[in-house]
Amino acid sequence: MLNGRALIKVAAGAATLAAGTVAAGWLVSAEVQAQAAPPVKFAEHTIMQAVPGGYQVVAVDLNKDSKLDLLAVGLSGRPNDLVWFENPTWEKHVIASDFVNMINAAAYDLDGDGIPEIALAHGFTTNVDTSQGGISLLTHGANPADKWTRKDIDALPTAHRVRWVNVDGNKHVVLVNSPLIGPGSVQPEYRKPNVIAYYEGPDWKRQTLWDIPEGLQHGILPVPTDLKDAKTQMMLSAGFSGIYQHTFTKGKWESTKLTGGDPQPWPKSGSSDIAIGRVGGALYMAAIEPWHGNQIVVYQKEGAGWGKRQVLDDQITDGHALAVGNFAGNGNDAIVAGERNGKKSVYIYWPPAKLGDPWTRQVLDPAMAASGCVVADLTGDRKPDIACIQGPGNSVKWYENLGK
């Protein structure tokens, strides 16, 4: 996926970064949108209408049948079920029933038995004093459709995002935990220091990945470090200070700023969610900006940095879901984004033939206030599909890629 040794190269120990120049933005008129036929058709399917506080959906094979199931995480203030839906019937199974305010999950097969372990962040609130910030590991028994075994490994207030990162492409897999804010942070500035932590088995002791000088952190994303070694990963993070790259080198983490994100004054600065795509062989970074923001943005490499900032859309409200996918099978990745308020819709932004040219927006679902979306091949036909989750209404849907 990545071009060269890393997303950005550091010369003489100093990062080359750019606040970004805004490329000519665009907003496609309703008339033009209506005339433009999208390159791929999707069929909408509703799986579940009641996942309380639906927040995140994860595509992962949970029963070793080579089909991607869907794990659904709900941010509910009462003890609730962590559930998964079995592909292709989408039968619901309960993993656990005693978690409150679940906010994020990540799956990785640590023991090599073909069924992943699940890391879960729960007890979330946006107040350090009231947030438990629990981090737990869940392990299946003889039947993954039954309830799983729980092991609590940490409590770090406002634990918000968890991801597994394979730092050497072999067996050195760590669990990254990114809290939303640090102690003493209050809205809207959230100026206090924060931290991104990580854990390694078998003791799962908390270690520091990055001591953040100040500010809210939102999205994190593992990405391959090198095209020639796609299994080795680094991590990207997005927050009030911008988008950073974190690489594990010689036993320690190195953090490098890629871009400051939205150039507005703090606390409207920075970035919220990130994804990596490719158009015409060139890499881009997609982002929602600022935090829970109104913009869908694409960054292009410019020299050694990511200085070219193109605003695709500035009319969404409370943007939260972000993913990319090569839906048309032409090697060019489209962007999937959801807004939790405003029109409460899910959109696909179709790429041009060349980065920098205008993109085209399609309304995928006008009745889905998506908190999270994932791109995955759910039918086994080698065409990526889309699954999304929201809090109210029809909570879990998937959109089948029918091709042209």
Coordinates of C-alpha atoms in Angstrom, one line a residue:
M1 CA 0.0 0.0 0.0
L2 CA 2.7 2.5 0.9
N3 CA 5.1 4.1 -1.4
G4 CA 8.7 3.8 -0.2
R5 CA 10.0 3.0 3.2
A6 CA 7.3 5.0 5.0
L7 CA 4.6 7.6 4.5
I8 CA 7.1 10.4 5.1
K9 CA 10.9 10.5 5.4
V10 CA 12.8 12.3 8.0
A11 CA 15.9 14.1 6.9
A12 CA 18.7 14.9 9.4
G13 CA 16.3 14.0 12.2
A14 CA 13.8 16.7 11.3
A15 CA 10.4 16.0 9.7
T16 CA 9.3 17.6 6.5
L17 CA 5.7 18.6 7.1
A18 CA 3.3 21.2 5.7
A19 CA 0.4 23.0 7.1
G20 CA -1.1 22.4 3.7
T21 CA -2.3 24.4 0.8
V22 CA -5.9 24.0 0.0
A23 CA -6.5 22.7 -3.5
A24 CA -9.5 24.0 -5.4
G25 CA -12.4 22.5 -3.5
W26 CA -15.6 21.3 -5.0
L27 CA -19.2 20.7 -4.2
V28 CA -21.1 18.8 -6.8
S29 CA -24.5 20.2 -7.5
A30 CA -27.6 18.0 -7.1
E31 CA -28.3 18.3 -10.8
V32 CA -24.8 17.0 -11.7
Q33 CA -25.0 14.3 -9.1
A34 CA -28.4 13.1 -10.5
Q35 CA -26.9 12.9 -14.0
A36 CA -23.8 11.0 -13.1
A37 CA -24.3 7.2 -12.8
P38 CA -22.0 5.7 -10.1
P39 CA -19.6 3.1 -11.5
V40 CA -20.9 0.4 -9.1
K41 CA -24.3 -0.6 -7.8
F42 CA -25.0 -1.6 -4.2
A43 CA -27.8 -3.6 -2.7
E44 CA -28.8 -2.6 0.9
H45 CA -29.4 -5.2 3.6
T46 CA -30.5 -4.7 7.2
I47 CA -29.0 -7.1 9.7
M48 CA -30.1 -5.8 13.1
Q49 CA -32.4 -3.0 14.2
A50 CA -31.4 -2.8 17.8
V51 CA -27.8 -2.6 18.8
P52 CA -28.0 0.0 21.7
G53 CA -25.8 2.9 21.0
G54 CA -24.4 1.3 17.8
Y55 CA -20.8 2.7 17.4
Q56 CA -18.4 0.4 15.6
V57 CA -18.6 -2.6 13.3
V58 CA -15.6 -5.0 12.7
A59 CA -15.4 -7.5 9.8
V60 CA -13.6 -10.6 11.0
D61 CA -13.9 -14.4 10.7
L62 CA -15.0 -15.5 14.2
N63 CA -15.8 -19.2 13.6
K64 CA -13.1 -20.3 11.2
D65 CA -15.3 -20.9 8.2
S66 CA -13.4 -18.5 5.9
K67 CA -16.4 -16.0 5.8
L68 CA -16.1 -12.6 7.3
D69 CA -18.6 -12.1 10.1
L70 CA -19.6 -8.7 11.7
L71 CA -18.8 -7.8 15.3
A72 CA -21.0 -5.0 16.6
V73 CA -20.0 -2.6 19.4
G74 CA -22.6 -0.5 21.2
L75 CA -22.0 2.6 23.3
S76 CA -24.8 2.1 25.9
G77 CA -24.7 3.3 29.5
R78 CA -26.3 0.1 30.7
P79 CA -24.8 -3.4 30.9
N80 CA -25.3 -4.7 27.4
D81 CA -24.3 -7.5 24.9
L82 CA -21.3 -7.6 22.7
V83 CA -22.6 -9.4 19.7
W84 CA -21.5 -10.8 16.4
F85 CA -23.5 -11.7 13.3
E86 CA -22.6 -15.0 11.5
N87 CA -22.1 -14.8 7.8
P88 CA -24.1 -15.6 5.6
T89 CA -27.4 -16.0 7.7
W90 CA -26.4 -13.1 10.0
E91 CA -27.5 -15.1 13.0
K92 CA -26.7 -13.1 16.2
H93 CA -24.4 -14.6 18.9
V94 CA -23.5 -13.0 22.2
I95 CA -19.8 -12.8 23.2
A96 CA -20.4 -11.1 26.6
S97 CA -23.2 -9.4 28.5
D98 CA -21.7 -7.4 31.2
F99 CA -19.9 -4.4 29.6
V100 CA -21.0 -0.8 29.9
N101 CA -20.2 1.9 27.3
M102 CA -18.3 -0.3 24.9
I103 CA -16.6 2.0 22.4
N104 CA -14.0 0.0 20.4
A105 CA -12.9 -3.5 19.5
A106 CA -10.0 -5.0 17.6
A107 CA -9.5 -8.7 16.6
Y108 CA -6.2 -10.6 16.1
D109 CA -5.4 -14.3 16.2
L110 CA -2.7 -14.3 18.9
D111 CA -2.5 -18.1 19.5
G112 CA -2.7 -19.2 15.8
D113 CA -5.8 -21.4 16.2
G114 CA -7.7 -19.6 13.4
I115 CA -10.1 -17.7 15.6
P116 CA -9.0 -14.3 16.8
E117 CA -8.8 -12.9 20.3
I118 CA -10.8 -9.6 20.8
A119 CA -9.5 -6.5 22.5
L120 CA -12.3 -4.3 23.9
A121 CA -12.4 -0.8 25.2
H122 CA -15.3 -0.1 27.5
G123 CA -16.5 2.1 30.4
F124 CA -16.1 5.1 28.1
T125 CA -17.2 8.7 28.9
T126 CA -15.7 12.0 27.8
N127 CA -14.9 12.9 31.4
V128 CA -11.6 11.6 32.9
D129 CA -13.2 11.5 36.3
T130 CA -16.1 9.3 35.4
S131 CA -14.5 7.1 32.7
Q132 CA -13.4 3.6 33.7
G133 CA -11.5 3.2 30.5
G134 CA -11.4 -0.6 30.7
I135 CA -9.3 -2.7 28.4
S136 CA -10.2 -6.4 28.2
L137 CA -9.2 -9.4 26.2
L138 CA -11.8 -11.9 25.1
T139 CA -11.0 -15.5 24.2
H140 CA -13.4 -18.0 22.6
G141 CA -14.1 -21.4 24.0
A142 CA -14.9 -24.7 22.2
N143 CA -17.8 -23.0 20.4
P144 CA -17.3 -19.3 19.4
A145 CA -21.1 -18.9 19.3
D146 CA -21.1 -19.2 23.1
K147 CA -19.9 -16.6 25.5
W148 CA -16.2 -15.9 25.6
T149 CA -13.7 -15.7 28.5
R150 CA -12.9 -12.2 29.8
K151 CA -9.5 -11.0 31.0
D152 CA -9.2 -7.4 32.2
I153 CA -5.7 -5.9 31.5
D154 CA -5.9 -2.2 32.2
A155 CA -8.1 0.8 33.1
L156 CA -7.0 4.0 31.4
P157 CA -9.7 6.7 31.6
T158 CA -11.3 7.7 28.2
A159 CA -9.8 4.7 26.4
H160 CA -11.3 5.3 23.0
R161 CA -9.6 3.4 20.2
V162 CA -7.8 0.0 20.2
R163 CA -5.9 -1.5 17.4
W164 CA -3.5 -4.5 16.9
V165 CA -0.2 -3.5 15.2
N166 CA 2.3 -6.0 13.9
V167 CA 5.5 -4.1 14.3
D168 CA 7.9 -6.6 12.7
G169 CA 5.7 -8.6 10.3
N170 CA 6.3 -11.8 12.3
K171 CA 5.1 -12.4 15.8
H172 CA 5.7 -9.0 17.5
V173 CA 2.1 -7.9 17.7
V174 CA 1.2 -5.1 20.2
L175 CA -2.2 -3.7 21.3
V176 CA -2.4 0.0 21.0
N177 CA -4.8 2.0 23.2
S178 CA -5.5 5.6 22.5
P179 CA -7.5 7.6 25.1
L180 CA -9.6 10.5 23.9
I181 CA -8.2 13.1 26.4
G182 CA -5.8 13.3 29.3
P183 CA -6.3 14.2 33.0
G184 CA -7.5 17.7 33.6
S185 CA -8.7 18.3 30.0
V186 CA -11.9 20.2 29.7
Q187 CA -13.9 21.2 26.7
P188 CA -13.6 22.9 24.3
E189 CA -9.8 23.4 24.4
Y190 CA -8.7 20.0 25.8
R191 CA -5.2 21.4 26.2
K192 CA -3.8 19.0 28.8
P193 CA -1.2 16.3 27.9
N194 CA -2.4 13.0 26.7
V195 CA -0.9 9.6 25.9
I196 CA -1.1 6.7 23.5
A197 CA -0.3 3.4 25.3
Y198 CA 0.4 -0.1 24.1
Y199 CA 0.6 -3.6 25.6
E200 CA 2.4 -6.9 24.8
G201 CA 1.6 -10.4 26.0
P202 CA 1.9 -12.3 28.1
D203 CA 1.9 -9.8 31.0
W204 CA 0.1 -7.0 29.1
K205 CA 1.8 -4.3 31.1
R206 CA 1.0 -0.7 30.0
Q207 CA 3.8 1.0 28.1
T208 CA 4.0 4.4 26.5
L209 CA 3.9 4.7 22.7
W210 CA 3.7 8.5 22.6
D211 CA 3.6 11.2 25.3
I212 CA 1.3 13.8 23.6
P213 CA 2.1 17.3 24.7
E214 CA -1.5 18.4 24.6
G215 CA -4.8 17.8 22.9
L216 CA -7.6 15.4 22.1
Q217 CA -6.8 12.3 20.0
H218 CA -9.5 10.6 17.9
G219 CA -8.6 8.2 15.1
I220 CA -5.8 5.6 14.9
L221 CA -5.0 3.4 11.9
P222 CA -2.4 0.6 11.4
V223 CA -0.9 0.7 7.9
P224 CA 1.9 -1.2 6.2
T225 CA 5.4 0.3 6.5
D226 CA 6.7 -0.9 3.2
L227 CA 5.3 -2.2 -0.1
K228 CA 7.8 -5.0 -0.1
D229 CA 6.9 -6.1 3.5
A230 CA 3.2 -5.4 3.8
K231 CA 2.9 -7.4 7.0
T232 CA 5.1 -5.0 9.0
Q233 CA 3.0 -2.2 10.2
M234 CA 3.3 1.3 11.7
M235 CA 0.4 3.5 13.0
L236 CA -1.2 6.8 12.1
S237 CA -3.0 9.0 14.6
A238 CA -5.4 11.9 14.2
G239 CA -6.2 14.6 16.7
F240 CA -6.2 18.3 17.5
S241 CA -2.4 18.6 16.7
G242 CA -2.8 16.9 13.3
I243 CA -1.9 13.6 11.7
Y244 CA 1.2 11.7 13.0
Q245 CA 3.1 8.6 11.9
H246 CA 4.3 6.2 14.6
T247 CA 7.0 3.7 13.7
F248 CA 8.6 1.0 16.0
T249 CA 12.3 1.1 15.3
K250 CA 15.1 -0.6 17.3
G251 CA 12.9 -1.2 20.3
K252 CA 11.3 2.2 20.5
W253 CA 8.6 4.3 19.0
E254 CA 9.3 7.3 16.8
S255 CA 6.5 9.8 16.2
T256 CA 6.6 12.2 13.2
K257 CA 4.1 14.9 12.2
L258 CA 2.7 14.5 8.7
T259 CA 0.3 17.4 8.6
G260 CA -1.3 19.8 10.9
G261 CA -4.7 19.0 9.4
D262 CA -7.4 21.7 9.3
P263 CA -5.6 25.0 9.6
Q264 CA -8.3 26.7 11.7
P265 CA -7.2 27.9 15.2
W266 CA -7.3 25.5 18.0
P267 CA -9.7 23.7 19.0
K268 CA -11.1 23.7 15.4
S269 CA -7.7 22.5 14.2
G270 CA -6.3 19.1 13.3
S271 CA -8.0 15.9 12.2
S272 CA -10.5 13.4 13.4
D273 CA -10.3 10.1 11.3
I274 CA -7.9 8.9 8.7
A275 CA -7.8 6.3 5.9
I276 CA -5.2 5.5 3.2
G277 CA -6.1 5.0 -0.4
R278 CA -4.6 5.0 -3.9
V279 CA -5.6 6.7 -7.2
G280 CA -3.7 6.1 -10.4
G281 CA -0.9 4.4 -8.4
A282 CA -0.4 7.4 -6.2
L283 CA -1.1 7.3 -2.4
Y284 CA -3.5 9.7 -0.7
M285 CA -4.6 10.2 2.9
A286 CA -8.4 10.7 3.5
A287 CA -9.5 12.5 6.6
I288 CA -12.5 13.9 8.4
E289 CA -11.7 17.3 9.7
P290 CA -11.7 18.9 12.2
W291 CA -12.8 16.7 15.2
H292 CA -16.3 15.3 14.4
G293 CA -16.1 17.8 11.6
N294 CA -17.8 19.0 8.4
Q295 CA -15.1 18.3 5.9
I296 CA -14.0 15.3 3.9
V297 CA -10.3 16.0 2.9
V298 CA -7.7 14.3 0.8
Y299 CA -4.0 14.8 1.3
Q300 CA -1.4 14.2 -1.5
K301 CA 2.3 13.9 -1.2
E302 CA 4.2 17.0 -2.2
G303 CA 7.9 16.5 -2.1
A304 CA 8.8 14.6 1.1
G305 CA 5.6 15.7 2.9
W306 CA 1.8 15.7 2.6
G307 CA 1.4 19.4 1.8
K308 CA -1.4 19.3 -0.8
R309 CA -4.8 19.5 0.9
Q310 CA -8.0 19.1 -1.1
V311 CA -11.4 19.6 0.5
L312 CA -13.9 17.3 -1.2
D313 CA -16.9 18.3 0.9
D314 CA -17.5 20.8 3.6
Q315 CA -21.2 20.3 4.1
I316 CA -21.4 17.2 6.4
T317 CA -22.4 17.4 10.0
D318 CA -20.7 15.4 12.8
G319 CA -18.6 13.3 10.4
H320 CA -17.5 10.1 12.1
A321 CA -17.3 7.0 9.8
L322 CA -14.5 6.8 7.3
A323 CA -13.1 4.0 5.1
V324 CA -11.8 3.4 1.6
G325 CA -12.3 0.6 -1.0
N326 CA -11.5 -0.4 -4.6
F327 CA -15.2 -1.0 -5.4
A328 CA -14.9 -0.7 -9.1
G329 CA -12.0 -3.1 -9.4
N330 CA -9.9 -0.5 -11.3
G331 CA -7.2 0.0 -8.7
N332 CA -8.6 3.4 -7.6
D333 CA -10.0 3.7 -4.0
A334 CA -13.2 5.5 -3.3
I335 CA -13.9 7.0 0.1
V336 CA -16.9 6.0 2.3
A337 CA -18.0 8.6 4.9
G338 CA -20.9 8.9 7.3
E339 CA -22.4 11.8 9.2
R340 CA -24.2 11.3 12.5
N341 CA -26.2 14.5 12.3
G342 CA -27.4 16.9 9.5
K343 CA -28.7 14.7 6.7
K344 CA -27.6 11.6 8.7
S345 CA -26.4 9.8 5.6
V346 CA -23.6 7.6 4.2
Y347 CA -21.7 8.8 1.1
I348 CA -19.3 7.4 -1.4
Y349 CA -16.8 9.8 -2.9
W350 CA -15.7 8.4 -6.3
P351 CA -12.1 9.3 -7.3
P352 CA -11.0 11.0 -10.5
A353 CA -8.5 9.4 -12.8
K354 CA -5.8 11.7 -11.3
L355 CA -5.4 13.0 -7.8
G356 CA -6.1 16.7 -7.6
D357 CA -9.0 16.6 -10.0
P358 CA -12.6 16.8 -8.8
W359 CA -14.2 13.8 -7.1
T360 CA -17.9 12.8 -7.4
R361 CA -20.2 12.3 -4.4
Q362 CA -22.9 9.6 -4.3
V363 CA -25.5 9.2 -1.5
L364 CA -25.2 5.5 -0.6
D365 CA -27.9 5.6 2.2
P366 CA -29.9 8.7 3.1
A367 CA -31.2 7.1 6.3
M368 CA -28.0 5.9 8.0
A369 CA -26.4 8.1 10.6
A370 CA -23.3 6.0 10.6
S371 CA -20.9 6.0 13.6
G372 CA -18.7 3.5 11.9
C373 CA -18.3 1.8 8.5
V374 CA -16.0 -1.0 7.4
V375 CA -15.0 -2.2 3.9
A376 CA -14.7 -5.9 3.4
D377 CA -15.6 -8.7 1.0
L378 CA -18.6 -10.2 2.8
T379 CA -19.8 -12.5 -0.1
G380 CA -16.5 -14.0 -1.2
D381 CA -16.8 -12.7 -4.7
R382 CA -13.7 -10.6 -4.5
K383 CA -15.7 -7.4 -4.7
P384 CA -15.5 -5.3 -1.5
D385 CA -18.7 -4.6 0.2
I386 CA -19.6 -2.0 2.9
A387 CA -21.0 -2.5 6.4
C388 CA -22.1 0.4 8.7
I389 CA -23.6 0.8 12.2
Q390 CA -25.5 3.6 13.9
G391 CA -27.1 4.2 17.2
P392 CA -30.7 4.9 16.4
G393 CA -33.0 3.2 13.9
N394 CA -31.7 0.3 11.7
S395 CA -28.5 -0.2 13.6
V396 CA -26.5 -2.6 11.4
K397 CA -26.6 -2.6 7.6
W398 CA -24.4 -3.9 4.8
Y399 CA -24.3 -2.8 1.2
E400 CA -23.6 -5.6 -1.3
N401 CA -21.3 -4.6 -4.2
L402 CA -23.2 -5.8 -7.3
G403 CA -20.6 -4.5 -9.7
K404 CA -21.5 -2.6 -12.8

